[in-house]
PDB file of N, CA and C in Angstrom:
ATOM      1  N   UNK A   1     131.711 109.783  28.663  1.00 48.00           N
ATOM      2  CA  UNK A   1     132.808 108.836  28.509  1.00 48.00           C
ATOM      3  C   UNK A   1     133.057 108.063  29.804  1.00 48.00           C
ATOM      4  N   UNK A   2     132.991 108.780  30.907  1.00 49.00           N
ATOM      5  CA  UNK A   2     133.263 108.125  32.181  1.00 49.00           C
ATOM      6  C   UNK A   2     132.234 107.030  32.465  1.00 49.00           C
ATOM      7  N   UNK A   3     130.973 107.321  32.177  1.00 48.00           N
ATOM      8  CA  UNK A   3     129.915 106.333  32.402  1.00 48.00           C
ATOM      9  C   UNK A   3     130.150 105.091  31.550  1.00 48.00           C
ATOM     10  N   UNK A   4     130.583 105.281  30.311  1.00 45.00           N
ATOM     11  CA  UNK A   4     130.851 104.148  29.420  1.00 45.00           C
ATOM     12  C   UNK A   4     131.992 103.287  29.976  1.00 45.00           C
ATOM     13  N   UNK A   5     133.047 103.922  30.476  1.00 48.00           N
ATOM     14  CA  UNK A   5     134.187 103.173  31.017  1.00 48.00           C
ATOM     15  C   UNK A   5     133.772 102.381  32.253  1.00 48.00           C
ATOM     16  N   UNK A   6     132.954 102.998  33.111  1.00 48.00           N
ATOM     17  CA  UNK A   6     132.515 102.290  34.317  1.00 48.00           C
ATOM     18  C   UNK A   6     131.609 101.121  33.972  1.00 48.00           C
ATOM     19  N   UNK A   7     130.722 101.320  32.996  1.00 49.00           N
ATOM     20  CA  UNK A   7     129.805 100.235  32.635  1.00 49.00           C
ATOM     21  C   UNK A   7     130.550  99.087  31.964  1.00 49.00           C
ATOM     22  N   UNK A   8     131.550  99.392  31.137  1.00 48.00           N
ATOM     23  CA  UNK A   8     132.300  98.312  30.493  1.00 48.00           C
ATOM     24  C   UNK A   8     133.162  97.573  31.510  1.00 48.00           C
ATOM     25  N   UNK A   9     133.679  98.310  32.513  1.00 50.00           N
ATOM     26  CA  UNK A   9     134.482  97.657  33.539  1.00 50.00           C
ATOM     27  C   UNK A   9     133.609  96.734  34.388  1.00 50.00           C
ATOM     28  N   UNK A  10     132.415  97.184  34.762  1.00 50.00           N
ATOM     29  CA  UNK A  10     131.535  96.327  35.558  1.00 50.00           C
ATOM     30  C   UNK A  10     131.054  95.138  34.743  1.00 50.00           C
ATOM     31  N   UNK A  11     130.871  95.314  33.437  1.00 50.00           N
ATOM     32  CA  UNK A  11     130.481  94.184  32.582  1.00 50.00           C
ATOM     33  C   UNK A  11     131.608  93.159  32.533  1.00 50.00           C
ATOM     34  N   UNK A  12     132.843  93.623  32.485  1.00 49.00           N
ATOM     35  CA  UNK A  12     133.984  92.711  32.487  1.00 49.00           C
ATOM     36  C   UNK A  12     134.093  91.956  33.793  1.00 49.00           C
ATOM     37  N   UNK A  13     133.791  92.632  34.903  1.00 51.00           N
ATOM     38  CA  UNK A  13     133.823  91.951  36.199  1.00 51.00           C
ATOM     39  C   UNK A  13     132.737  90.894  36.282  1.00 51.00           C
ATOM     40  N   UNK A  14     131.544  91.214  35.768  1.00 50.00           N
ATOM     41  CA  UNK A  14     130.458  90.227  35.760  1.00 50.00           C
ATOM     42  C   UNK A  14     130.826  89.024  34.908  1.00 50.00           C
ATOM     43  N   UNK A  15     131.445  89.278  33.766  1.00 50.00           N
ATOM     44  CA  UNK A  15     131.845  88.167  32.894  1.00 50.00           C
ATOM     45  C   UNK A  15     132.884  87.297  33.592  1.00 50.00           C
ATOM     46  N   UNK A  16     133.799  87.924  34.323  1.00 49.00           N
ATOM     47  CA  UNK A  16     134.800  87.159  35.059  1.00 49.00           C
ATOM     48  C   UNK A  16     134.182  86.296  36.133  1.00 49.00           C
ATOM     49  N   UNK A  17     133.176  86.821  36.802  1.00 47.00           N
ATOM     50  CA  UNK A  17     132.498  86.033  37.836  1.00 47.00           C
ATOM     51  C   UNK A  17     131.789  84.839  37.228  1.00 47.00           C
ATOM     52  N   UNK A  18     131.186  85.035  36.087  1.00 48.00           N
ATOM     53  CA  UNK A  18     130.457  83.938  35.452  1.00 48.00           C
ATOM     54  C   UNK A  18     131.403  82.809  35.048  1.00 48.00           C
ATOM     55  N   UNK A  19     132.598  83.167  34.615  1.00 47.00           N
ATOM     56  CA  UNK A  19     133.550  82.130  34.215  1.00 47.00           C
ATOM     57  C   UNK A  19     134.050  81.326  35.413  1.00 47.00           C
ATOM     58  N   UNK A  20     134.132  81.953  36.576  1.00 44.00           N
ATOM     59  CA  UNK A  20     134.651  81.268  37.749  1.00 44.00           C
ATOM     60  C   UNK A  20     133.591  80.463  38.494  1.00 44.00           C
ATOM     61  N   UNK A  21     132.331  80.642  38.135  1.00 47.00           N
ATOM     62  CA  UNK A  21     131.258  79.918  38.808  1.00 47.00           C
ATOM     63  C   UNK A  21     131.311  78.447  38.425  1.00 47.00           C
ATOM     64  N   UNK A  22     131.314  77.538  39.394  1.00 48.00           N
ATOM     65  CA  UNK A  22     131.344  76.113  39.062  1.00 48.00           C
ATOM     66  C   UNK A  22     130.010  75.662  38.482  1.00 48.00           C
ATOM     67  N   UNK A  23     130.003  74.576  37.731  1.00 49.00           N
ATOM     68  CA  UNK A  23     128.748  74.072  37.179  1.00 49.00           C
ATOM     69  C   UNK A  23     127.817  73.594  38.290  1.00 49.00           C
ATOM     70  N   UNK A  24     126.515  73.655  38.017  1.00 50.00           N
ATOM     71  CA  UNK A  24     125.527  73.258  39.024  1.00 50.00           C
ATOM     72  C   UNK A  24     125.614  71.764  39.323  1.00 50.00           C
ATOM     73  N   UNK A  25     125.826  70.959  38.292  1.00 56.00           N
ATOM     74  CA  UNK A  25     125.933  69.518  38.478  1.00 56.00           C
ATOM     75  C   UNK A  25     127.310  69.052  38.019  1.00 56.00           C
ATOM     76  N   UNK A  26     127.913  68.194  38.810  1.00 55.00           N
ATOM     77  CA  UNK A  26     129.221  67.645  38.465  1.00 55.00           C
ATOM     78  C   UNK A  26     129.047  66.162  38.188  1.00 55.00           C
ATOM     79  N   UNK A  27     129.473  65.739  37.030  1.00 62.00           N
ATOM     80  CA  UNK A  27     129.347  64.326  36.686  1.00 62.00           C
ATOM     81  C   UNK A  27     130.396  63.513  37.433  1.00 62.00           C
ATOM     82  N   UNK A  28     130.169  62.228  37.504  1.00 63.00           N
ATOM     83  CA  UNK A  28     131.116  61.337  38.181  1.00 63.00           C
ATOM     84  C   UNK A  28     132.466  61.364  37.471  1.00 63.00           C
ATOM     85  N   UNK A  29     132.444  61.436  36.148  1.00 68.00           N
ATOM     86  CA  UNK A  29     133.696  61.471  35.385  1.00 68.00           C
ATOM     87  C   UNK A  29     134.480  62.746  35.677  1.00 68.00           C
ATOM     88  N   UNK A  30     133.777  63.882  35.755  1.00 65.00           N
ATOM     89  CA  UNK A  30     134.454  65.145  36.059  1.00 65.00           C
ATOM     90  C   UNK A  30     135.035  65.124  37.470  1.00 65.00           C
ATOM     91  N   UNK A  31     134.288  64.552  38.413  1.00 63.00           N
ATOM     92  CA  UNK A  31     134.797  64.446  39.780  1.00 63.00           C
ATOM     93  C   UNK A  31     136.023  63.546  39.823  1.00 63.00           C
ATOM     94  N   UNK A  32     135.988  62.445  39.078  1.00 64.00           N
ATOM     95  CA  UNK A  32     137.132  61.533  39.025  1.00 64.00           C
ATOM     96  C   UNK A  32     138.362  62.245  38.465  1.00 64.00           C
ATOM     97  N   UNK A  33     138.174  63.010  37.387  1.00 67.00           N
ATOM     98  CA  UNK A  33     139.298  63.749  36.806  1.00 67.00           C
ATOM     99  C   UNK A  33     139.865  64.750  37.801  1.00 67.00           C
ATOM    100  N   UNK A  34     138.971  65.423  38.526  1.00 64.00           N
ATOM    101  CA  UNK A  34     139.427  66.401  39.508  1.00 64.00           C
ATOM    102  C   UNK A  34     140.245  65.733  40.609  1.00 64.00           C
ATOM    103  N   UNK A  35     139.710  64.647  41.163  1.00 61.00           N
ATOM    104  CA  UNK A  35     140.438  63.957  42.230  1.00 61.00           C
ATOM    105  C   UNK A  35     141.746  63.378  41.722  1.00 61.00           C
ATOM    106  N   UNK A  36     141.718  62.827  40.518  1.00 61.00           N
ATOM    107  CA  UNK A  36     142.931  62.215  39.971  1.00 61.00           C
ATOM    108  C   UNK A  36     144.019  63.255  39.784  1.00 61.00           C
ATOM    109  N   UNK A  37     143.643  64.435  39.328  1.00 62.00           N
ATOM    110  CA  UNK A  37     144.663  65.433  39.025  1.00 62.00           C
ATOM    111  C   UNK A  37     145.125  66.207  40.254  1.00 62.00           C
ATOM    112  N   UNK A  38     144.230  66.438  41.221  1.00 57.00           N
ATOM    113  CA  UNK A  38     144.611  67.348  42.290  1.00 57.00           C
ATOM    114  C   UNK A  38     144.789  66.703  43.654  1.00 57.00           C
ATOM    115  N   UNK A  39     144.061  65.648  43.957  1.00 52.00           N
ATOM    116  CA  UNK A  39     144.122  65.114  45.315  1.00 52.00           C
ATOM    117  C   UNK A  39     145.090  63.957  45.469  1.00 52.00           C
ATOM    118  N   UNK A  40     144.991  62.980  44.596  1.00 52.00           N
ATOM    119  CA  UNK A  40     145.784  61.773  44.806  1.00 52.00           C
ATOM    120  C   UNK A  40     147.201  61.913  44.281  1.00 52.00           C
ATOM    121  N   UNK A  41     147.369  62.582  43.157  1.00 54.00           N
ATOM    122  CA  UNK A  41     148.674  62.525  42.519  1.00 54.00           C
ATOM    123  C   UNK A  41     149.749  63.239  43.330  1.00 54.00           C
ATOM    124  N   UNK A  42     149.386  64.291  44.064  1.00 53.00           N
ATOM    125  CA  UNK A  42     150.392  64.978  44.876  1.00 53.00           C
ATOM    126  C   UNK A  42     150.916  64.103  46.012  1.00 53.00           C
ATOM    127  N   UNK A  43     150.048  63.457  46.820  1.00 56.00           N
ATOM    128  CA  UNK A  43     150.599  62.555  47.844  1.00 56.00           C
ATOM    129  C   UNK A  43     151.386  61.394  47.253  1.00 56.00           C
ATOM    130  N   UNK A  44     150.920  60.856  46.124  1.00 55.00           N
ATOM    131  CA  UNK A  44     151.637  59.745  45.497  1.00 55.00           C
ATOM    132  C   UNK A  44     153.001  60.213  45.015  1.00 55.00           C
ATOM    133  N   UNK A  45     153.059  61.427  44.475  1.00 56.00           N
ATOM    134  CA  UNK A  45     154.342  61.950  44.007  1.00 56.00           C
ATOM    135  C   UNK A  45     155.317  62.123  45.161  1.00 56.00           C
ATOM    136  N   UNK A  46     154.830  62.650  46.282  1.00 58.00           N
ATOM    137  CA  UNK A  46     155.730  62.823  47.423  1.00 58.00           C
ATOM    138  C   UNK A  46     156.131  61.474  48.002  1.00 58.00           C
ATOM    139  N   UNK A  47     155.208  60.512  47.980  1.00 56.00           N
ATOM    140  CA  UNK A  47     155.538  59.161  48.442  1.00 56.00           C
ATOM    141  C   UNK A  47     156.602  58.542  47.538  1.00 56.00           C
ATOM    142  N   UNK A  48     156.442  58.726  46.237  1.00 55.00           N
ATOM    143  CA  UNK A  48     157.426  58.187  45.301  1.00 55.00           C
ATOM    144  C   UNK A  48     158.792  58.817  45.538  1.00 55.00           C
ATOM    145  N   UNK A  49     158.808  60.105  45.812  1.00 56.00           N
ATOM    146  CA  UNK A  49     160.087  60.773  46.064  1.00 56.00           C
ATOM    147  C   UNK A  49     160.759  60.199  47.306  1.00 56.00           C
ATOM    148  N   UNK A  50     159.951  59.906  48.336  1.00 57.00           N
ATOM    149  CA  UNK A  50     160.531  59.332  49.554  1.00 57.00           C
ATOM    150  C   UNK A  50     160.989  57.898  49.348  1.00 57.00           C
ATOM    151  N   UNK A  51     160.205  57.126  48.590  1.00 54.00           N
ATOM    152  CA  UNK A  51     160.557  55.723  48.383  1.00 54.00           C
ATOM    153  C   UNK A  51     161.826  55.562  47.552  1.00 54.00           C
ATOM    154  N   UNK A  52     161.992  56.450  46.587  1.00 51.00           N
ATOM    155  CA  UNK A  52     163.084  56.275  45.628  1.00 51.00           C
ATOM    156  C   UNK A  52     164.122  57.384  45.695  1.00 51.00           C
ATOM    157  N   UNK A  53     164.238  58.065  46.823  1.00 53.00           N
ATOM    158  CA  UNK A  53     165.172  59.185  46.851  1.00 53.00           C
ATOM    159  C   UNK A  53     166.621  58.726  46.730  1.00 53.00           C
ATOM    160  N   UNK A  54     166.929  57.472  47.071  1.00 49.00           N
ATOM    161  CA  UNK A  54     168.298  56.988  46.906  1.00 49.00           C
ATOM    162  C   UNK A  54     168.478  56.237  45.592  1.00 49.00           C
ATOM    163  N   UNK A  55     167.382  56.015  44.857  1.00 53.00           N
ATOM    164  CA  UNK A  55     167.464  55.280  43.603  1.00 53.00           C
ATOM    165  C   UNK A  55     167.650  56.238  42.431  1.00 53.00           C
ATOM    166  N   UNK A  56     167.793  55.660  41.276  1.00 55.00           N
ATOM    167  CA  UNK A  56     168.033  56.469  40.086  1.00 55.00           C
ATOM    168  C   UNK A  56     166.756  57.149  39.620  1.00 55.00           C
ATOM    169  N   UNK A  57     166.910  58.092  38.724  1.00 57.00           N
ATOM    170  CA  UNK A  57     165.769  58.788  38.140  1.00 57.00           C
ATOM    171  C   UNK A  57     164.896  57.823  37.347  1.00 57.00           C
ATOM    172  N   UNK A  58     165.487  56.806  36.735  1.00 59.00           N
ATOM    173  CA  UNK A  58     164.709  55.822  35.980  1.00 59.00           C
ATOM    174  C   UNK A  58     163.747  55.071  36.890  1.00 59.00           C
ATOM    175  N   UNK A  59     164.181  54.739  38.100  1.00 57.00           N
ATOM    176  CA  UNK A  59     163.302  54.044  39.043  1.00 57.00           C
ATOM    177  C   UNK A  59     162.092  54.895  39.383  1.00 57.00           C
ATOM    178  N   UNK A  60     162.324  56.187  39.606  1.00 57.00           N
ATOM    179  CA  UNK A  60     161.208  57.083  39.915  1.00 57.00           C
ATOM    180  C   UNK A  60     160.266  57.194  38.730  1.00 57.00           C
ATOM    181  N   UNK A  61     160.799  57.264  37.531  1.00 63.00           N
ATOM    182  CA  UNK A  61     159.960  57.373  36.336  1.00 63.00           C
ATOM    183  C   UNK A  61     159.104  56.128  36.158  1.00 63.00           C
ATOM    184  N   UNK A  62     159.674  54.954  36.406  1.00 64.00           N
ATOM    185  CA  UNK A  62     158.912  53.705  36.293  1.00 64.00           C
ATOM    186  C   UNK A  62     157.799  53.683  37.329  1.00 64.00           C
ATOM    187  N   UNK A  63     158.099  54.117  38.551  1.00 62.00           N
ATOM    188  CA  UNK A  63     157.076  54.150  39.591  1.00 62.00           C
ATOM    189  C   UNK A  63     155.934  55.079  39.191  1.00 62.00           C
ATOM    190  N   UNK A  64     156.246  56.271  38.692  1.00 64.00           N
ATOM    191  CA  UNK A  64     155.210  57.217  38.278  1.00 64.00           C
ATOM    192  C   UNK A  64     154.390  56.651  37.127  1.00 64.00           C
ATOM    193  N   UNK A  65     155.024  55.977  36.180  1.00 65.00           N
ATOM    194  CA  UNK A  65     154.283  55.372  35.068  1.00 65.00           C
ATOM    195  C   UNK A  65     153.327  54.305  35.576  1.00 65.00           C
ATOM    196  N   UNK A  66     153.769  53.496  36.532  1.00 64.00           N
ATOM    197  CA  UNK A  66     152.893  52.469  37.096  1.00 64.00           C
ATOM    198  C   UNK A  66     151.705  53.085  37.825  1.00 64.00           C
ATOM    199  N   UNK A  67     151.943  54.187  38.532  1.00 65.00           N
ATOM    200  CA  UNK A  67     150.848  54.875  39.222  1.00 65.00           C
ATOM    201  C   UNK A  67     149.847  55.415  38.207  1.00 65.00           C
ATOM    202  N   UNK A  68     150.339  56.003  37.113  1.00 67.00           N
ATOM    203  CA  UNK A  68     149.431  56.535  36.090  1.00 67.00           C
ATOM    204  C   UNK A  68     148.601  55.423  35.464  1.00 67.00           C
ATOM    205  N   UNK A  69     149.217  54.281  35.194  1.00 64.00           N
ATOM    206  CA  UNK A  69     148.479  53.144  34.625  1.00 64.00           C
ATOM    207  C   UNK A  69     147.416  52.680  35.610  1.00 64.00           C
ATOM    208  N   UNK A  70     147.777  52.597  36.878  1.00 62.00           N
ATOM    209  CA  UNK A  70     146.819  52.173  37.899  1.00 62.00           C
ATOM    210  C   UNK A  70     145.642  53.145  37.974  1.00 62.00           C
ATOM    211  N   UNK A  71     145.917  54.444  37.934  1.00 61.00           N
ATOM    212  CA  UNK A  71     144.846  55.434  38.035  1.00 61.00           C
ATOM    213  C   UNK A  71     143.920  55.382  36.835  1.00 61.00           C
ATOM    214  N   UNK A  72     144.454  55.124  35.671  1.00 63.00           N
ATOM    215  CA  UNK A  72     143.624  55.084  34.471  1.00 63.00           C
ATOM    216  C   UNK A  72     142.756  53.837  34.402  1.00 63.00           C
ATOM    217  N   UNK A  73     143.097  52.792  35.142  1.00 62.00           N
ATOM    218  CA  UNK A  73     142.367  51.531  35.041  1.00 62.00           C
ATOM    219  C   UNK A  73     141.451  51.239  36.221  1.00 62.00           C
ATOM    220  N   UNK A  74     141.432  52.088  37.240  1.00 59.00           N
ATOM    221  CA  UNK A  74     140.621  51.758  38.407  1.00 59.00           C
ATOM    222  C   UNK A  74     139.304  52.517  38.387  1.00 59.00           C
ATOM    223  N   UNK A  75     138.325  51.986  39.089  1.00 61.00           N
ATOM    224  CA  UNK A  75     137.021  52.633  39.179  1.00 61.00           C
ATOM    225  C   UNK A  75     137.102  53.809  40.146  1.00 61.00           C
ATOM    226  N   UNK A  76     136.065  54.651  40.127  1.00 62.00           N
ATOM    227  CA  UNK A  76     136.052  55.840  40.973  1.00 62.00           C
ATOM    228  C   UNK A  76     136.042  55.460  42.456  1.00 62.00           C
ATOM    229  N   UNK A  77     135.231  54.476  42.839  1.00 64.00           N
ATOM    230  CA  UNK A  77     135.161  54.061  44.244  1.00 64.00           C
ATOM    231  C   UNK A  77     136.503  53.490  44.704  1.00 64.00           C
ATOM    232  N   UNK A  78     137.113  52.673  43.868  1.00 67.00           N
ATOM    233  CA  UNK A  78     138.416  52.103  44.207  1.00 67.00           C
ATOM    234  C   UNK A  78     139.471  53.198  44.282  1.00 67.00           C
ATOM    235  N   UNK A  79     139.340  54.173  43.395  1.00 63.00           N
ATOM    236  CA  UNK A  79     140.252  55.306  43.381  1.00 63.00           C
ATOM    237  C   UNK A  79     140.202  56.061  44.710  1.00 63.00           C
ATOM    238  N   UNK A  80     138.988  56.315  45.210  1.00 66.00           N
ATOM    239  CA  UNK A  80     138.859  57.011  46.490  1.00 66.00           C
ATOM    240  C   UNK A  80     139.424  56.172  47.629  1.00 66.00           C
ATOM    241  N   UNK A  81     139.252  54.867  47.548  1.00 68.00           N
ATOM    242  CA  UNK A  81     139.817  53.976  48.566  1.00 68.00           C
ATOM    243  C   UNK A  81     141.347  54.062  48.552  1.00 68.00           C
ATOM    244  N   UNK A  82     141.935  54.084  47.366  1.00 64.00           N
ATOM    245  CA  UNK A  82     143.392  54.217  47.247  1.00 64.00           C
ATOM    246  C   UNK A  82     143.840  55.545  47.843  1.00 64.00           C
ATOM    247  N   UNK A  83     143.109  56.618  47.519  1.00 63.00           N
ATOM    248  CA  UNK A  83     143.476  57.936  48.037  1.00 63.00           C
ATOM    249  C   UNK A  83     143.448  57.948  49.566  1.00 63.00           C
ATOM    250  N   UNK A  84     142.395  57.377  50.142  1.00 66.00           N
ATOM    251  CA  UNK A  84     142.282  57.355  51.602  1.00 66.00           C
ATOM    252  C   UNK A  84     143.404  56.548  52.238  1.00 66.00           C
ATOM    253  N   UNK A  85     143.884  55.518  51.565  1.00 68.00           N
ATOM    254  CA  UNK A  85     144.991  54.724  52.098  1.00 68.00           C
ATOM    255  C   UNK A  85     146.301  55.497  52.096  1.00 68.00           C
ATOM    256  N   UNK A  86     146.450  56.472  51.175  1.00 60.00           N
ATOM    257  CA  UNK A  86     147.691  57.245  51.103  1.00 60.00           C
ATOM    258  C   UNK A  86     147.705  58.419  52.069  1.00 60.00           C
ATOM    259  N   UNK A  87     146.554  58.745  52.681  1.00 50.00           N
ATOM    260  CA  UNK A  87     146.515  59.901  53.592  1.00 50.00           C
ATOM    261  C   UNK A  87     147.238  59.633  54.892  1.00 50.00           C
TER     262      UNK A  87
END
């Protein structure tokens, strides 16, 4: 019984490692999604908070909507240029 429990536990650990392994090739679209969700939006959000901290919540919401529209319509290269400008 003990051997079975150890083997099933090690199999579960191996399965967990396989799920966390990144793909060998990353497409441009996947990279764009990653940058859009994790790199640019956080600085833009903090910038929006600073720009509109004395304004109403509606002003902040409009600013965030405009940023989302801009991100959805720009190319990957332009997107990286925008990100570098916000750093």
